[in-house]
């Protein structure tokens, strides 16, 4: 069996790591195509080196642009690559513009498409990620769902016969790296200047278009982080830096200490050392849950609804609407005591994915 993985943005590289490792245990041929959607070294290269992923076989070098330009650029560039590779499967990951373009190119060339992390829904049709998920699910041949909830969403949309519950490959990589960090195999992460790693601190990230692209909203979120009574290590995504600069907003005010995005092991170590997480990232909500740290999510909905059980994750769409006391109490709440269960699977999802693709080929 020959499988082409199409990746391009940071969260896809994290998911690619366990998949590439699972393929390496077999005789199947695995080809990696990087679209170049993320091109900064700390959003791309560090994941290949840090997670031991083989270098991409093909790099499309697409870069940034409007949604149409970025998606169309990948679509045009990947067509001849898939035609030449002629794989049995194209495997696309998550919900980025690279995911949709990879799926579309494959389906139009009658190459089978498998969608990893299928069936997630925010039901917020203003999110680019939601368009990408829904469209990719509806054109893929096999839907690799990470959770029971995702399976239910796909059934509701009439896609039950293409759906398989595979589990979540992010558990595979998160638990492996957590164990390596706890056994001292990684150096301490570089936290932003002014953060004492031995005193309580929060980890924060902010990059979703719905939070960064409206100046008033971005200003309000930055002000809410600034007034927290605990130091906040804000690991700034390039989109956040670019938008704050464009709107003339200062990111590093009050409690906030600004730093670079971290590599994967650095991020896991930083979360393990923290008192909690404040974020709008999908992956980080789940990593906080898996690592047992309380998470406050700056959105009105989450695709990872299981993290809300037992108070491990709280949704705060608008900190200002809560009043200063309630916002601070939520973001700095102590670690919940509730049991977490294993809604995201057993850490063996990547091997299962390879097996499912081989079986479904026959
Ligand atoms: C993308 C995904 C999002 C994912 C996120 C992870 C889409 C629609 N969104 O959002 O689902 O959660 O990746 O990070 O696919 N930029 C750089 N260097 C880079 C990459 C981006 O400077 O390496 C800047 C550019 O100014 C660009 C902006 O960040 O315009 C946004 O990048 P883009 O790829 O459009 O979306 P993300 O916000 O990263």
Coordinates of C-alpha atoms and ligand atoms in Angstrom, one line a residue:
X1 CA 0.0 0.0 0.0
X2 CA 1.2 3.5 -0.8
X3 CA -0.1 6.5 1.2
X4 CA 0.5 10.2 0.6
X5 CA 0.1 12.4 3.7
X6 CA -0.7 16.0 3.0
X7 CA 0.4 18.4 5.8
X8 CA 1.1 22.1 6.0
X9 CA 0.3 23.7 9.3
X10 CA 1.6 23.2 12.8
X11 CA -1.1 20.9 14.3
X12 CA -0.9 18.6 11.3
X13 CA 2.8 18.1 11.9
X14 CA 2.0 16.9 15.5
X15 CA -0.5 14.4 14.1
X16 CA 1.9 13.3 11.4
X17 CA 4.5 12.3 13.9
X18 CA 2.7 9.2 15.3
X19 CA 1.4 8.3 11.8
X20 CA 4.9 8.4 10.2
X21 CA 6.2 6.3 13.1
X22 CA 3.3 3.7 12.6
X23 CA 4.1 3.5 8.9
X24 CA 7.8 3.0 9.6
X25 CA 6.9 -0.2 11.5
X26 CA 5.3 -1.7 8.3
X27 CA 6.3 -2.4 4.7
X28 CA 3.8 0.2 3.4
X29 CA 5.2 3.2 1.4
X30 CA 4.5 6.6 3.1
X31 CA 5.1 9.8 1.2
X32 CA 5.0 13.2 2.9
X33 CA 3.9 16.3 1.0
X34 CA 4.3 19.6 2.9
X35 CA 2.2 22.4 1.3
X36 CA 4.3 25.2 2.9
X37 CA 1.2 26.8 4.5
X38 CA 3.4 27.3 7.6
X39 CA 6.9 28.3 6.7
X40 CA 8.4 29.9 9.9
X41 CA 10.9 27.5 11.4
X42 CA 9.2 27.5 14.8
X43 CA 5.8 26.6 13.2
X44 CA 7.3 23.9 11.0
X45 CA 10.9 22.7 11.0
X46 CA 11.1 22.3 14.8
X47 CA 8.3 19.7 14.6
X48 CA 10.2 17.6 12.1
X49 CA 13.4 17.6 14.1
X50 CA 11.8 17.5 17.6
X51 CA 9.4 14.7 16.8
X52 CA 11.7 12.7 14.6
X53 CA 9.5 13.0 11.4
X54 CA 11.3 12.1 8.1
X55 CA 11.8 15.2 5.9
X56 CA 9.0 15.9 3.5
X57 CA 9.4 14.1 0.1
X58 CA 7.8 17.0 -1.7
X59 CA 7.5 20.7 -0.5
X60 CA 5.0 22.9 -2.4
X61 CA 6.2 26.2 -0.9
X62 CA 2.7 27.9 -1.0
X63 CA 2.9 30.3 2.0
X64 CA 0.4 32.8 3.2
X65 CA -2.5 34.4 1.3
X66 CA -6.3 34.9 1.5
X67 CA -8.3 31.7 2.0
X68 CA -8.9 31.4 -1.8
X69 CA -5.4 32.2 -2.8
X70 CA -3.9 29.8 -0.2
X71 CA -6.4 26.9 -0.9
X72 CA -6.2 27.4 -4.7
X73 CA -2.4 27.6 -4.6
X74 CA -2.2 24.2 -2.9
X75 CA -4.8 22.7 -5.2
X76 CA -3.0 23.7 -8.3
X77 CA 0.4 22.7 -7.0
X78 CA -0.6 19.3 -5.6
X79 CA -2.5 18.1 -8.7
X80 CA 0.6 17.0 -10.6
X81 CA 2.3 15.6 -7.5
X82 CA -0.6 13.3 -6.7
X83 CA -0.9 12.3 -10.4
X84 CA 2.8 11.3 -10.4
X85 CA 2.8 9.6 -7.0
X86 CA -0.5 7.7 -7.9
X87 CA -1.0 6.5 -4.3
X88 CA -3.6 4.1 -3.0
X89 CA -4.7 6.7 -0.4
X90 CA -4.3 10.4 0.2
X91 CA -4.4 11.0 4.0
X92 CA -5.4 14.6 5.0
X93 CA -5.4 15.9 8.5
X94 CA -7.6 18.2 10.6
X95 CA -9.2 21.4 9.3
X96 CA -6.8 23.7 7.5
X97 CA -6.8 25.1 4.0
X98 CA -4.2 22.5 3.2
X99 CA -6.6 19.7 4.3
X100 CA -9.4 20.9 2.0
X101 CA -7.1 21.4 -1.0
X102 CA -5.4 18.0 -0.6
X103 CA -8.7 16.2 -0.4
X104 CA -10.2 18.1 -3.4
X105 CA -7.2 17.4 -5.6
X106 CA -7.3 13.7 -4.7
X107 CA -11.1 13.2 -5.1
X108 CA -11.0 14.8 -8.5
X109 CA -8.3 12.4 -9.6
X110 CA -10.3 9.4 -8.3
X111 CA -7.7 8.7 -5.6
X112 CA -9.1 7.5 -2.4
X113 CA -9.1 10.1 0.4
X114 CA -9.0 9.4 4.2
X115 CA -9.7 12.2 6.6
X116 CA -7.9 12.0 9.9
X117 CA -9.8 13.8 12.7
X118 CA -13.1 13.6 10.9
X119 CA -16.5 14.6 12.4
X120 CA -15.4 17.5 14.6
X121 CA -17.9 20.3 14.5
X122 CA -18.1 23.7 16.2
X123 CA -21.4 24.6 14.3
X124 CA -19.9 28.0 13.9
X125 CA -20.1 28.7 10.2
X126 CA -18.0 31.8 10.4
X127 CA -14.8 29.7 11.2
X128 CA -12.6 28.8 8.2
X129 CA -11.8 25.6 10.0
X130 CA -15.5 24.6 10.1
X131 CA -15.8 25.1 6.3
X132 CA -12.7 23.0 5.8
X133 CA -13.9 20.1 8.1
X134 CA -17.4 19.9 6.6
X135 CA -16.3 20.0 3.0
X136 CA -13.4 17.5 3.6
X137 CA -15.7 15.0 5.4
X138 CA -18.2 15.1 2.6
X139 CA -15.7 14.3 -0.1
X140 CA -13.6 11.7 1.7
X141 CA -13.9 8.0 1.3
X142 CA -13.0 7.0 4.8
X143 CA -13.7 9.2 7.9
X144 CA -11.3 8.5 10.7
X145 CA -13.2 9.8 13.7
X146 CA -11.3 10.5 16.9
X147 CA -14.3 10.3 19.4
X148 CA -17.7 8.9 19.8
X149 CA -19.1 12.4 19.5
X150 CA -17.4 12.8 16.1
X151 CA -19.0 9.5 15.0
X152 CA -22.4 10.8 16.0
X153 CA -21.9 14.1 14.0
X154 CA -21.0 12.2 10.9
X155 CA -24.0 9.8 11.2
X156 CA -26.3 12.9 11.5
X157 CA -24.9 14.1 8.2
X158 CA -25.5 10.8 6.5
X159 CA -21.9 9.7 6.5
X160 CA -22.1 6.7 8.9
X161 CA -21.1 4.1 6.3
X162 CA -17.8 5.8 5.6
X163 CA -17.0 6.4 9.3
X164 CA -14.6 4.4 11.5
X165 CA -13.8 5.2 15.2
X166 CA -10.0 5.3 15.1
X167 CA -9.2 7.3 18.3
X168 CA -7.1 10.4 18.5
X169 CA -3.5 10.3 17.3
X170 CA -2.7 13.3 19.4
X171 CA -3.0 11.1 22.5
X172 CA -0.3 8.8 21.0
X173 CA 2.2 11.7 20.7
X174 CA 1.2 13.7 23.8
X175 CA 1.5 10.8 26.2
X176 CA 4.8 9.6 24.6
X177 CA 6.3 13.1 24.9
X178 CA 4.9 13.6 28.4
X179 CA 6.7 10.5 29.6
X180 CA 9.9 11.6 28.0
X181 CA 9.7 15.0 29.6
X182 CA 8.9 13.6 33.1
X183 CA 11.8 11.2 32.9
X184 CA 14.2 14.1 32.2
X185 CA 14.9 13.4 28.5
X186 CA 14.3 17.0 27.4
X187 CA 15.9 20.2 28.6
X188 CA 13.6 22.7 30.4
X189 CA 11.7 24.9 27.9
X190 CA 12.6 28.5 27.2
X191 CA 9.8 30.4 28.8
X192 CA 9.3 34.1 28.0
X193 CA 11.6 36.5 29.9
X194 CA 10.2 37.4 33.3
X195 CA 8.5 34.0 33.9
X196 CA 9.9 32.1 36.9
X197 CA 9.5 28.4 36.0
X198 CA 9.4 27.5 39.7
X199 CA 6.5 29.9 40.6
X200 CA 2.9 29.6 39.4
X201 CA 2.3 30.8 35.8
X202 CA -0.3 30.3 33.1
X203 CA 0.4 29.3 29.5
X204 CA -1.5 31.3 26.9
X205 CA -1.9 31.2 23.1
X206 CA -4.2 33.3 20.8
X207 CA -4.3 32.9 17.0
X208 CA -7.8 32.1 15.7
X209 CA -9.1 34.5 13.1
X210 CA -12.3 35.2 15.0
X211 CA -10.1 36.5 17.9
X212 CA -7.3 38.2 16.1
X213 CA -8.9 39.8 13.1
X214 CA -11.3 42.2 14.9
X215 CA -9.3 45.0 16.6
X216 CA -11.8 45.7 19.4
X217 CA -12.0 42.0 20.2
X218 CA -8.3 41.5 20.2
X219 CA -7.8 44.5 22.4
X220 CA -10.3 43.2 24.9
X221 CA -8.7 39.7 25.0
X222 CA -5.2 41.2 25.5
X223 CA -6.5 43.4 28.3
X224 CA -8.2 40.5 30.0
X225 CA -4.9 38.5 30.0
X226 CA -3.0 41.6 31.2
X227 CA -5.2 41.9 34.4
X228 CA -4.7 38.3 35.6
X229 CA -2.9 38.1 39.0
X230 CA -0.6 35.3 37.8
X231 CA 2.2 35.8 35.3
X232 CA 1.0 34.7 31.8
X233 CA 3.5 33.2 29.3
X234 CA 1.9 34.2 25.9
X235 CA 3.5 32.1 23.2
X236 CA 2.8 34.4 20.3
X237 CA 1.7 32.9 16.9
X238 CA 2.8 35.0 13.9
X239 CA -0.8 35.9 13.1
X240 CA -1.2 37.4 16.6
X241 CA 2.0 39.5 16.2
X242 CA 1.0 40.6 12.7
X243 CA -2.5 41.7 13.7
X244 CA -1.4 43.4 17.0
X245 CA 1.2 45.4 14.9
X246 CA -1.4 46.3 12.3
X247 CA -3.9 47.6 14.9
X248 CA -1.2 49.3 17.1
X249 CA -1.9 47.1 20.1
X250 CA 0.7 46.3 22.7
X251 CA 0.8 42.6 23.6
X252 CA 3.2 42.5 26.5
X253 CA 1.2 44.5 29.2
X254 CA 0.5 43.8 32.8
X255 CA 0.8 40.1 33.6
X256 CA 1.6 39.1 30.0
X257 CA 5.2 38.1 29.1
X258 CA 5.5 37.5 25.3
X259 CA 7.6 34.6 24.0
X260 CA 8.0 32.6 20.8
X261 CA 6.0 29.5 20.0
X262 CA 7.6 26.4 21.5
X263 CA 8.5 23.1 19.9
X264 CA 6.3 20.2 20.9
X265 CA 8.3 18.8 23.8
X266 CA 8.9 22.4 25.1
X267 CA 5.2 23.1 25.0
X268 CA 4.3 19.8 26.8
X269 CA 7.0 20.7 29.5
X270 CA 5.7 24.2 29.8
X271 CA 2.1 23.0 30.3
X272 CA 3.2 20.4 32.8
X273 CA 5.0 23.1 34.8
X274 CA 2.1 25.6 34.6
X275 CA -0.9 26.2 36.9
X276 CA -3.2 26.2 33.8
X277 CA -3.8 27.2 30.2
X278 CA -5.7 30.1 28.5
X279 CA -6.1 29.5 24.8
X280 CA -8.2 29.5 21.6
X281 CA -6.3 26.5 20.1
X282 CA -8.0 23.2 19.6
X283 CA -5.0 21.1 20.2
X284 CA -3.9 22.9 23.4
X285 CA -7.3 22.4 25.0
X286 CA -6.9 18.7 24.6
X287 CA -3.3 18.6 25.7
X288 CA -4.2 20.5 28.9
X289 CA -6.9 17.9 29.5
X290 CA -4.5 15.0 28.9
X291 CA -1.8 16.5 31.1
X292 CA -4.3 17.3 33.9
X293 CA -4.2 21.1 33.8
X294 CA -7.3 23.4 33.9
X295 CA -8.0 25.2 30.6
X296 CA -9.9 28.3 29.9
X297 CA -10.9 28.6 26.2
X298 CA -11.5 32.0 24.7
X299 CA -14.3 30.9 22.4
X300 CA -18.0 30.4 22.5
X301 CA -17.8 26.7 21.5
X302 CA -15.4 23.9 21.4
X303 CA -15.1 20.8 19.1
X304 CA -13.6 18.9 22.0
X305 CA -16.7 18.9 24.2
X306 CA -15.4 16.0 26.3
X307 CA -12.8 18.4 27.9
X308 CA -15.7 20.4 29.5
X309 CA -16.7 17.5 31.7
X310 CA -15.8 17.9 35.4
X311 CA -14.7 21.6 34.8
X312 CA -11.4 20.7 33.2
X313 CA -12.1 23.2 30.4
X314 CA -14.3 26.4 30.6
X315 CA -15.5 28.4 27.6
X316 CA -15.2 32.1 28.0
X317 CA -16.2 33.9 24.8
X318 CA -16.0 37.3 26.3
X319 CA -14.0 37.8 29.5
X320 CA -15.3 41.4 29.8
X321 CA -18.9 40.1 30.1
X322 CA -18.0 38.1 33.2
X323 CA -16.8 41.0 35.3
X324 CA -13.2 41.2 36.6
X325 CA -13.7 39.0 39.7
X326 CA -15.3 36.1 37.8
X327 CA -12.9 36.2 34.9
X328 CA -9.9 36.0 37.3
X329 CA -11.6 33.3 39.3
X330 CA -12.2 31.2 36.2
X331 CA -8.8 31.6 34.6
X332 CA -6.9 31.0 37.8
X333 CA -9.2 28.2 39.2
X334 CA -7.4 25.3 40.9
X335 CA -7.0 22.0 39.2
X336 CA -10.3 20.1 39.2
X337 CA -10.6 16.9 41.1
X338 CA -13.0 15.2 38.7
X339 CA -11.9 11.9 37.0
X340 CA -11.0 12.5 33.3
X341 CA -11.6 9.1 31.7
X342 CA -10.2 8.3 28.2
X343 CA -12.6 9.9 25.7
X344 CA -9.8 10.3 23.2
X345 CA -8.6 6.7 23.1
X346 CA -5.8 4.6 24.3
X347 CA -2.7 6.1 22.6
X348 CA -2.6 3.5 19.8
X349 CA -4.7 5.4 17.2
X350 CA -1.9 5.8 14.6
X351 CA -1.4 2.0 14.3
X352 CA -5.1 1.6 14.0
X353 CA -5.2 4.2 11.2
X354 CA -2.6 2.3 9.2
X355 CA -4.5 -1.0 9.7
X356 CA -7.9 0.6 8.7
X357 CA -6.4 2.0 5.5
X358 CA -4.9 -1.4 4.6
X359 CA -8.1 -3.3 5.3
X360 CA -10.3 -0.8 3.4
X361 CA -8.1 -1.1 0.4
X362 CA -9.0 -4.7 0.0
Ligands
LIG1 C1 -3.9 27.8 10.5 C2 -5.2 27.1 10.3 C3 -5.8 26.8 11.7 C4 -4.7 26.2 12.7 C5 -3.5 27.0 12.7 C6 -2.4 26.5 13.6 C7 -6.5 27.5 8.3 C8 -7.7 28.3 7.7 N1 -6.2 27.8 9.6 O1 -4.2 29.1 11.0 O2 -6.9 25.9 11.6 O3 -5.2 26.1 14.0 O4 -3.0 27.1 11.3 O5 -1.3 27.4 13.7 O6 -5.9 26.7 7.6 N2 2.2 33.2 9.2 C9 3.6 33.4 9.4 N3 4.4 32.3 9.3 C10 3.9 31.1 9.2 C11 2.5 30.9 9.0 C12 1.7 32.0 9.1 O7 4.1 34.6 9.6 O8 4.7 30.1 9.1 C13 1.3 34.4 9.3 C14 1.0 35.0 8.0 O9 0.9 36.4 8.2 C15 -0.4 34.5 7.7 C16 -1.0 34.3 9.1 O10 0.1 34.0 9.9 O11 -1.1 35.4 6.9 C17 -2.0 33.3 9.2 O12 -1.5 32.0 8.7 P1 -2.5 31.0 8.1 O13 -1.8 29.8 7.6 O14 -3.4 31.7 7.1 O15 -3.5 30.6 9.3 P2 -3.2 30.3 10.8 O16 -3.7 31.5 11.6 O17 -1.8 29.9 11.1

